[in-house]
Coordinates of C-alpha atoms in Angstrom, one line a residue:
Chain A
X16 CA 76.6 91.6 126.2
X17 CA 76.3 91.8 122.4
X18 CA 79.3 93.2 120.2
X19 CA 78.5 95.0 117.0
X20 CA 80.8 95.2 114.4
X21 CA 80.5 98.1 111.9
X22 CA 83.0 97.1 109.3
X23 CA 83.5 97.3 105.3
X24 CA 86.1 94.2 104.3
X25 CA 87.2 96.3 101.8
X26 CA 88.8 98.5 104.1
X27 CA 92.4 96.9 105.7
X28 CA 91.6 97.7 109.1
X29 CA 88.3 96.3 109.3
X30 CA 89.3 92.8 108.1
X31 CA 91.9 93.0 111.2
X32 CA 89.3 93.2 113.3
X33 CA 87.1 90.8 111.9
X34 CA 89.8 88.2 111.6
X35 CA 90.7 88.9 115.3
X36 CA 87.2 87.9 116.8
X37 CA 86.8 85.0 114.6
X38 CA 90.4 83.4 115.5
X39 CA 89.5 84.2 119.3
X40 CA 86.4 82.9 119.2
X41 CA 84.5 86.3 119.8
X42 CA 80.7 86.1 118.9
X43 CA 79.7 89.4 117.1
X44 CA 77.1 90.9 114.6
X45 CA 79.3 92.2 111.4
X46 CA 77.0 95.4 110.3
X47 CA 78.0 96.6 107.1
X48 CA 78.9 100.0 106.5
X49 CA 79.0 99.8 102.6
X50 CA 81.9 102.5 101.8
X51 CA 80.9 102.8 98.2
X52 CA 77.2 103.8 99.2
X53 CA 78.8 106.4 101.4
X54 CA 76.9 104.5 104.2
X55 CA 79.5 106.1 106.6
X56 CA 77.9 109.2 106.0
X57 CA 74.7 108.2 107.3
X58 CA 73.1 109.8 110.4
X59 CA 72.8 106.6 111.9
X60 CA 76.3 105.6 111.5
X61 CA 77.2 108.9 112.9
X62 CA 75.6 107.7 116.5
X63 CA 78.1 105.0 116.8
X64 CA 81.3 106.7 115.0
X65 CA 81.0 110.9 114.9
X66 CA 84.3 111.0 113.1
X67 CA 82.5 108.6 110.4
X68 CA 85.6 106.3 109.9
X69 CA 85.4 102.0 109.3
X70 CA 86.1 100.3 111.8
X71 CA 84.0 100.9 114.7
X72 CA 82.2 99.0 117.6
X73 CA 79.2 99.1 119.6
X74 CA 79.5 96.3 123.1
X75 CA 76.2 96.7 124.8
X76 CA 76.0 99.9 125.6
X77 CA 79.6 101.1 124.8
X78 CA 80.6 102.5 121.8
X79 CA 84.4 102.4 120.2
X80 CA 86.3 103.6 116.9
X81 CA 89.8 103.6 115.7
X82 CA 91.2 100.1 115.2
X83 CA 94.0 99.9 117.4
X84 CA 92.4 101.4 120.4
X85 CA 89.5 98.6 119.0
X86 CA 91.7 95.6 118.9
X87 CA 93.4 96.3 122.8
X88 CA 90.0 96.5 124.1
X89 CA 88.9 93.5 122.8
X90 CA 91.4 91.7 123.7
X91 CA 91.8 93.3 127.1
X92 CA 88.2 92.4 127.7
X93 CA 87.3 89.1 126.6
X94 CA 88.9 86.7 129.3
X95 CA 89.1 83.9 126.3
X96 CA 91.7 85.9 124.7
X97 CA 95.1 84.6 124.9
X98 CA 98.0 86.8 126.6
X99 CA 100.0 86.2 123.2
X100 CA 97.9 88.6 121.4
X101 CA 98.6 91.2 124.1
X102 CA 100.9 90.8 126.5
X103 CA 99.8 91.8 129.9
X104 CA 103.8 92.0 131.1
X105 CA 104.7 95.7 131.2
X106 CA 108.0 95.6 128.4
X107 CA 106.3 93.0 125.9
X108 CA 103.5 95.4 126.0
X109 CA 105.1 98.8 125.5
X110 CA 106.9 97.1 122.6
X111 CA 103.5 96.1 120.6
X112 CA 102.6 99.9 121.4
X113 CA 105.7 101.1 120.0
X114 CA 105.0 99.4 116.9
X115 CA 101.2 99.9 116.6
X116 CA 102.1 103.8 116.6
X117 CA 105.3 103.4 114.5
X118 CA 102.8 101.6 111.8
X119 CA 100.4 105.1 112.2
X120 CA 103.3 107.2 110.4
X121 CA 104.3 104.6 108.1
X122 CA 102.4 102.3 106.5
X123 CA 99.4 103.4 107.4
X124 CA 100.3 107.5 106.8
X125 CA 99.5 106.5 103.2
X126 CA 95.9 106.7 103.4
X127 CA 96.1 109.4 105.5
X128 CA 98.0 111.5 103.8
X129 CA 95.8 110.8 100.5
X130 CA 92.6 111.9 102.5
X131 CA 94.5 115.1 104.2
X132 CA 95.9 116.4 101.2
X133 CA 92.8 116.1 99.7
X134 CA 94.0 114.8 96.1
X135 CA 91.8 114.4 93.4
X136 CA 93.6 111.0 92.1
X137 CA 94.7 108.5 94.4
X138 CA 97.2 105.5 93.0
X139 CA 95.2 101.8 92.4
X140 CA 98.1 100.3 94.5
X141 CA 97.3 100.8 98.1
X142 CA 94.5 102.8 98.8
X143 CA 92.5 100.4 96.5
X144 CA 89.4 101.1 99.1
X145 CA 89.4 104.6 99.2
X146 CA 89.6 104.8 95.2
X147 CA 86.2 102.5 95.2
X148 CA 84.2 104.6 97.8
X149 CA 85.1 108.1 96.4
X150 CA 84.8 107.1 92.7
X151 CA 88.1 108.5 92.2
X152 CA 90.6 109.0 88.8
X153 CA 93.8 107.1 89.2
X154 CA 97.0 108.0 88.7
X155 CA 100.1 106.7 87.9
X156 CA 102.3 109.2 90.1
X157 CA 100.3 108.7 93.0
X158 CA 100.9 105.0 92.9
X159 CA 104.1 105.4 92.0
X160 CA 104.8 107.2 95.6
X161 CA 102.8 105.0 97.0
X162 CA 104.9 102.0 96.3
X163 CA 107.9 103.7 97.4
X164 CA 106.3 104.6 100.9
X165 CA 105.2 100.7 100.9
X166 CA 108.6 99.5 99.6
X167 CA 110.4 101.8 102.3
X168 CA 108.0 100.5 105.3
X169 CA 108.3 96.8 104.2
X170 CA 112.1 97.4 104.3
X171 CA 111.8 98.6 107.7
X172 CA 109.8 95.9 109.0
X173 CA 112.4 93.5 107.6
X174 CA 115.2 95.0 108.6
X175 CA 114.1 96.1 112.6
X176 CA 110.3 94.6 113.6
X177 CA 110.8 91.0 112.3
X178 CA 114.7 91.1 113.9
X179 CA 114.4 88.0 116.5
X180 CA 114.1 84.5 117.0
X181 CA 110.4 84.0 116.5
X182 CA 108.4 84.5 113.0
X183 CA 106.1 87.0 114.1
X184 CA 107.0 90.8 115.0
X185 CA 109.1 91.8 117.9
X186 CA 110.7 88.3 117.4
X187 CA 107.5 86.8 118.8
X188 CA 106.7 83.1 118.7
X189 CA 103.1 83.4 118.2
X190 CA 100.9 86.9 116.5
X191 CA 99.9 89.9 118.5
X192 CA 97.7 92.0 117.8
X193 CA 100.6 94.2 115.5
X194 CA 101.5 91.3 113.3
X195 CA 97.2 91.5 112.1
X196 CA 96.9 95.1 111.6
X197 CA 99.9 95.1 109.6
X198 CA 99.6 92.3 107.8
X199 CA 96.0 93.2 106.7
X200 CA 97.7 96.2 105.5
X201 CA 100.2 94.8 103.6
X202 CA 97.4 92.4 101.9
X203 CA 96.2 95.6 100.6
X204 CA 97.7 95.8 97.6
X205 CA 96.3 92.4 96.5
X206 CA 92.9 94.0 96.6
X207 CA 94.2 96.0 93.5
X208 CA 96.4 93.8 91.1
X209 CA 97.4 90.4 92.4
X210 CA 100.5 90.3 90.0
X211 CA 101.6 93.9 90.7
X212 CA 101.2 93.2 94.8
X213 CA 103.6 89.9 94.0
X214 CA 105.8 92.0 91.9
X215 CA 106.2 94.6 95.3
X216 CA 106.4 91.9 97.5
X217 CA 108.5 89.2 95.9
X218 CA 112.0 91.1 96.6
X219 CA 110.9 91.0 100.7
X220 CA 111.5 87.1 101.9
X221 CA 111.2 87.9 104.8
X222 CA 107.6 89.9 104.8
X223 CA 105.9 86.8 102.6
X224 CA 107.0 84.4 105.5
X225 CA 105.6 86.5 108.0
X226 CA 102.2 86.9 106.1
X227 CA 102.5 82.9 105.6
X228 CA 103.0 82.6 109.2
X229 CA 100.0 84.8 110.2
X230 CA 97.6 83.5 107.6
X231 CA 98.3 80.3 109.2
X232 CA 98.3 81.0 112.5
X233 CA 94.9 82.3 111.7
X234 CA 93.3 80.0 109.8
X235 CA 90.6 79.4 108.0
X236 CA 89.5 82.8 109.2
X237 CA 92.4 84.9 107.4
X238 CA 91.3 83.6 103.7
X239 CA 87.7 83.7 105.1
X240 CA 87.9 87.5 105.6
X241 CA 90.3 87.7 102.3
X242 CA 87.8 86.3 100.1
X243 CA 86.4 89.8 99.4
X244 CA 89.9 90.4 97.3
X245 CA 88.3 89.2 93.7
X246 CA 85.3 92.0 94.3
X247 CA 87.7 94.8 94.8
X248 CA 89.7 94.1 92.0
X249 CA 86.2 94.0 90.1
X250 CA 85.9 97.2 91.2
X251 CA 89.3 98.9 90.6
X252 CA 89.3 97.5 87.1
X253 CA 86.0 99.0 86.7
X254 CA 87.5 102.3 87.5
X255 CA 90.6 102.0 85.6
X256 CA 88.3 102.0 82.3
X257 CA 86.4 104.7 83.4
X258 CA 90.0 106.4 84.5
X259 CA 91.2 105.5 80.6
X260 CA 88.2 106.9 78.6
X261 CA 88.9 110.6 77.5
Chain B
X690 CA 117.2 101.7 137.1
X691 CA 118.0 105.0 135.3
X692 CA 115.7 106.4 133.0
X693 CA 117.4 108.5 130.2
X694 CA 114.7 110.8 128.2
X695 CA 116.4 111.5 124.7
X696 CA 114.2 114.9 123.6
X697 CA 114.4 118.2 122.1
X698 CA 112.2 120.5 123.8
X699 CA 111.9 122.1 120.5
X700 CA 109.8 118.7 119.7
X701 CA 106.1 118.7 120.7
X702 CA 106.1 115.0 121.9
X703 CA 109.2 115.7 123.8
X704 CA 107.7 118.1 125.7
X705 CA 104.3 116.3 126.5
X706 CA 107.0 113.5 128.0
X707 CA 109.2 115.3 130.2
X708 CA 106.3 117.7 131.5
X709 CA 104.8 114.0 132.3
X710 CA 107.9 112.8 134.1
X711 CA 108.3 116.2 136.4
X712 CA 104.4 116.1 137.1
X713 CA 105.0 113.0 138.7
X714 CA 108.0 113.0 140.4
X715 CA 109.7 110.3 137.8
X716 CA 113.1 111.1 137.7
X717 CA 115.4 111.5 134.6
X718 CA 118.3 112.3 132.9
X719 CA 117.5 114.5 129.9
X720 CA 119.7 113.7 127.1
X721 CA 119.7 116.4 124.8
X722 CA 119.4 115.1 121.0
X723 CA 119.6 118.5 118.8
X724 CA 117.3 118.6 115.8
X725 CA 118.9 121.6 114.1
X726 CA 122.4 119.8 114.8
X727 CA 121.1 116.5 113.5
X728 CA 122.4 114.4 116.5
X729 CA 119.3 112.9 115.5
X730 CA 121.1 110.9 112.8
X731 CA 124.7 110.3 115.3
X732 CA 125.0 106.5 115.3
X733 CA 125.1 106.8 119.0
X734 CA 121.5 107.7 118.8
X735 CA 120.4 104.6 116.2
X736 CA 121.8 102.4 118.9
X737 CA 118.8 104.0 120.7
X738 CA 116.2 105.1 118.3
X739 CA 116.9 103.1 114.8
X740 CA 114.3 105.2 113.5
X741 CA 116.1 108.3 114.2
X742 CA 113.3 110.6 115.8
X743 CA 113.2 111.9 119.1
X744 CA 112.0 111.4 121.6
X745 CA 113.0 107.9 122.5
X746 CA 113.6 106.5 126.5
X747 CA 115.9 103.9 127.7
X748 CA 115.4 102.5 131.3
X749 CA 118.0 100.2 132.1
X750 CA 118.8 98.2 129.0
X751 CA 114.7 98.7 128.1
X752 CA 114.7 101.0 124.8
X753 CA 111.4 102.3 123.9
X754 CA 110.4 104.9 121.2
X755 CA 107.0 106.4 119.8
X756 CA 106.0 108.8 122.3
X757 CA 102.7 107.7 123.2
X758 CA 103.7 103.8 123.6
X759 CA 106.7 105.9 126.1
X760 CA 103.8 107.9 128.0
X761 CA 101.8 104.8 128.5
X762 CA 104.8 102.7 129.7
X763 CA 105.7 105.3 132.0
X764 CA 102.5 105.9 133.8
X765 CA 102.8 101.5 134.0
X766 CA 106.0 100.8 134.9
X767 CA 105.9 104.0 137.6
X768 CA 103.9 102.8 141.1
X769 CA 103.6 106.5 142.1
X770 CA 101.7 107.6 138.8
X771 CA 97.9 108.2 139.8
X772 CA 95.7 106.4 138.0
X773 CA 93.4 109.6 136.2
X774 CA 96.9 109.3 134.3
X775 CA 96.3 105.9 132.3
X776 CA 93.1 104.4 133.9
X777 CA 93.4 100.9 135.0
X778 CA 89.5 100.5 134.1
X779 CA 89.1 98.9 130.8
X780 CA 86.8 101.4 129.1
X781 CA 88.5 104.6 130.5
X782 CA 91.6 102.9 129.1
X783 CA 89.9 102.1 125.8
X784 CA 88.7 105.8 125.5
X785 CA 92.3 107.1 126.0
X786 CA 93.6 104.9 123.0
X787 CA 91.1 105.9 120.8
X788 CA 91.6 109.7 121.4
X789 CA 95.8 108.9 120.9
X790 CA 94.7 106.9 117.9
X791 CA 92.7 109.4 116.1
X792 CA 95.4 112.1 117.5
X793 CA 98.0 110.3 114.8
X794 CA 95.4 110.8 111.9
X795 CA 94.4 114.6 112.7
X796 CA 96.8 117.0 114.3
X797 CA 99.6 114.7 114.0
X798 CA 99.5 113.9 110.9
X799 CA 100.6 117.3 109.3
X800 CA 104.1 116.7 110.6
X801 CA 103.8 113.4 108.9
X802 CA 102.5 114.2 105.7
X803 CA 104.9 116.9 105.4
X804 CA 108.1 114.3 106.2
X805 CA 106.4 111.7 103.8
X806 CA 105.6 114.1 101.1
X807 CA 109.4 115.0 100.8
X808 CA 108.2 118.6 100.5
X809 CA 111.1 121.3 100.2
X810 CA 109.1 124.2 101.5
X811 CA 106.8 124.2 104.9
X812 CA 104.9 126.3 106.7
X813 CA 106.1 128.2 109.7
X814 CA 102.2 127.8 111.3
X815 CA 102.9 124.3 112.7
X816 CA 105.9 122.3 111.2
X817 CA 108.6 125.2 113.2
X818 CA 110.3 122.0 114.7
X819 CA 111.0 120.6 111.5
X820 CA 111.8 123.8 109.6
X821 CA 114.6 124.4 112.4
X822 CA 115.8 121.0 112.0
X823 CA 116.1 121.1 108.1
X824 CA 116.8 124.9 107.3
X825 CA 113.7 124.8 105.1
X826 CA 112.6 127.5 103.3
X827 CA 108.7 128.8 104.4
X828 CA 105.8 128.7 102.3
X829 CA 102.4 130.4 102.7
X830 CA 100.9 128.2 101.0
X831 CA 102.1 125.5 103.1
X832 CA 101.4 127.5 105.9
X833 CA 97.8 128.0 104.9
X834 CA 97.0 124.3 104.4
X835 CA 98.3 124.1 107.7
X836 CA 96.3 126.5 109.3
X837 CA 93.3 124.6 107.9
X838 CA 94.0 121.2 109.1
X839 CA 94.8 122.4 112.4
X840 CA 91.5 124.6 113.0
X841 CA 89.7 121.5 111.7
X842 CA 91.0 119.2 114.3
X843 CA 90.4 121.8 116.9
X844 CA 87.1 122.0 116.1
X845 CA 86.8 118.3 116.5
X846 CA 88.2 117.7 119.7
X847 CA 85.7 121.1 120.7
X848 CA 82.7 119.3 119.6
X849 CA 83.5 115.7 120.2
X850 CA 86.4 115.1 122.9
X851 CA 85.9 117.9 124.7
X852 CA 82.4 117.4 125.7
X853 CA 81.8 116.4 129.3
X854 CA 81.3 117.3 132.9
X855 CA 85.0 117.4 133.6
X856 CA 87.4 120.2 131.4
X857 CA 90.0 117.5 130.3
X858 CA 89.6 115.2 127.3
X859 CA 86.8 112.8 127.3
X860 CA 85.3 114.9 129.9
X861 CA 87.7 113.9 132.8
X862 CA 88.1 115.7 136.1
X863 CA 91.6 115.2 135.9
X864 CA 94.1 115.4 133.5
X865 CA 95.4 112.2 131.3
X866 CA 98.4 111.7 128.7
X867 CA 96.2 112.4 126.2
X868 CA 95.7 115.7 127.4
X869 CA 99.6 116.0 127.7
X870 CA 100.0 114.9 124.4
X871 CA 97.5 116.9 122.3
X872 CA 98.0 120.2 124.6
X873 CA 101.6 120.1 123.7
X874 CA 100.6 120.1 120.2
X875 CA 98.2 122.7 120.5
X876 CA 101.0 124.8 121.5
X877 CA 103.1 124.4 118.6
X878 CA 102.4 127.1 116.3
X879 CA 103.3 129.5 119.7
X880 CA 106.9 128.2 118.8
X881 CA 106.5 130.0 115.1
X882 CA 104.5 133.6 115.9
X883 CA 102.7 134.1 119.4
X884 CA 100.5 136.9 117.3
X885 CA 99.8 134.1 114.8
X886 CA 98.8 131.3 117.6
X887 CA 96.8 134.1 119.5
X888 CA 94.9 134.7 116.0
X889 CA 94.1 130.9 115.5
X890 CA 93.4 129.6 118.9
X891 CA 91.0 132.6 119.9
X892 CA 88.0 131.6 118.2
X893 CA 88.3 128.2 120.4
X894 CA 87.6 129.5 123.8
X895 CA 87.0 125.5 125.0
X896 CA 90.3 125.0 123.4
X897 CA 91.4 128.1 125.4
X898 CA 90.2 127.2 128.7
X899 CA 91.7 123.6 128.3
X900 CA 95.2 124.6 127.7
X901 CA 94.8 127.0 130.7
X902 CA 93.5 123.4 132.6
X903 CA 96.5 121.8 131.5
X904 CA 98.9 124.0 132.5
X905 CA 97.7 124.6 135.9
X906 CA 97.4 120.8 136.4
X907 CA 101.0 120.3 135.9
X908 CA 102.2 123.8 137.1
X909 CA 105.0 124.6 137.0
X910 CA 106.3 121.9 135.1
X911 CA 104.1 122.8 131.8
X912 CA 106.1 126.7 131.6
X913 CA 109.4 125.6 132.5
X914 CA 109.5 123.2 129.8
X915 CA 107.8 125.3 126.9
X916 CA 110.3 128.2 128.3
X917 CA 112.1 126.8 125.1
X918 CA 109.5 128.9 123.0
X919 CA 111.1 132.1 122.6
X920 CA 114.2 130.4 121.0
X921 CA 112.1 128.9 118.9
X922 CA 111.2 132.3 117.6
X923 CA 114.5 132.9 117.1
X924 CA 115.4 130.9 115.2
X925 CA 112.3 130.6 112.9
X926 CA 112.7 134.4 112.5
X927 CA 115.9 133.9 110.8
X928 CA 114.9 131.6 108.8
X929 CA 112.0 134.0 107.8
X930 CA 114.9 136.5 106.8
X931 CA 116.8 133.7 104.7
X932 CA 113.5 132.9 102.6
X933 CA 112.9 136.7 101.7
X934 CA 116.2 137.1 100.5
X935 CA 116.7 136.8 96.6

């Protein structure tokens, strides 16, 4: 049965996805959904997503959206996929829920509350991908909450999710599916300024060990999927001179 | 093993939890973790819920908070919950994580952005858990924006999740946690004005009818526990008086 991927690497929750198929060995067809060319918009894209959100997936006949529901059904349903990346024992598994809803009302509020609110001017630090597909202004307050909500959540993670023996979240010896989608959305930053996303992250040891240890648990497919970095930063700087002319 | 629920029924995901444990004959001791008295923030409660939110579960020495990742373990770690609850079925499952998913992004997510933002005023529409817990002022305008995000995720889940044979969510015969969940947001605003919720809900009669589903599914269970209601009013009535003093 084929599996369609409709993704923009741009966007954090895509590469997620992308990066768990590949390190599982999942075959798949990456379609595109071009967020700058509004391509989410599209009618056709609409058949596969109604809510008109990145990422989404098509397996044969069944169609699925919103990345952590995405993420637990592929790895509930490929048999190749390894119990570490979700447990199938009935504690280990409430645990990586706990945290994959946590991460909904923390880091990943951000974006949310950017596109709720409905600001006109979103901060270059985090929401790097929605600045590039709405063509918006930045600002400097706006990134300046933003890096407090990041510093706050990374703090957290620190301080309770990475608690435990093993590198990876919950203590874990090897990644779950939690230890991607927050990772990918830590990365995020980088797609904006590499210096000022070392300058955030340089005071958390314990957070650039963790991405370290999931980058390599992952590899090659985690700098594969990364690559697209350089064009967003392309892109931001492209908008911060448009952002600086009067 | 004991199960301890620590809720306030004044809290929206408390309720869809203990409503769930009645409806199926799990039982519980209800540990009573006041919002307005801030036992929230005890350090009896951290040794529970680090992140200091209700509601949170321990069962036996297992601690578990977000209240979906609770519902979910619950209908699992239960024998005598019917399936309909949590499907076993990979794609029904899927489809319920997807719905919780976007849940956290839409109707959610206006508790969250109003925590995050640090506002000082909110409105009484939606947030009346929160304003009792913080002896906030109210704000129309607050309330307003509210009022909009909530009667644009109700038209969503009309259009999209409610389409179907069946009256529940995703077009189920029978009731599932989602249904739990998002019903006993729904109901929230009933906590701040029943006029006001009367006014909002009544151009959604498929919203309407699917409360009324709801609550007969899990009758009595779904009165007894929003019984708290009327207190609610209370106090959101005197806080009413406090902002329109000088």
């Amino acid at each position: 049965m084929e599996l369609k991927l409709y993704v923009d690497r741009l966007s954090q929750p895509s590469r997620a996805i992308l990066i768990f198929c590949k390190a599982n060995g999942i075959e798949f067809e990456e379609v595109k959904i071009d967020l700058a060319k509004h391509q989410h918009h599209s009618p056709e894209f609409a058949e596969v997503n109604p809510m008109k959100q990145v990422p989404a997936i098509a397996h044969g006949d069944f169609k699925l959206f919103e990345s952590h529901a995405i993420l637990i059904y592929l790895a509930s349903a490929f048999p190749g996929v390894a119990d570490h990346w979700y447990p199938a024992d009935v504690h280990k598994r409430a645990k990586i829920h706990s945290v994959l809803d946590w991460h909904h009302s923390n880091l990943r509020v951000v974006q949310v509350i950017i596109v709720k609110c409905e600001r006109i001017a979103v901060g270059y630090i985090f929401n790097s991908a929605i600045a590039i597909e709405r063509g918006l202004p930045l600002n400097l307050q706006a990134a300046a909450k933003e890096e407090k909500l990041l510093s706050e959540s990374l703090a957290k993670i620190e301080s309770y999710w990475l608690q435990g023996d093993g590198p990876f979240l919950l203590g874990n010896e090897k990644p779950s599916i939690v230890d991607l989608s927050l990772v990918c959305e830590v990365m995020q930053p980088e797609a904006a300024d590499e210096s000022e996303h070392e300058r955030i992250l340089s005071p958390h040891k314990r957070i650039l060990k963790w991405i370290e240890d999931t980058k390599n648990a992952t590899t090659p497919y985690f700098d594969e999927i990364h690559s697209i970095m350089p064009l967003a930063r392309e892109k931001i700087k492209e908008l911060k001179v448009q952002a600086s002319k009067p």
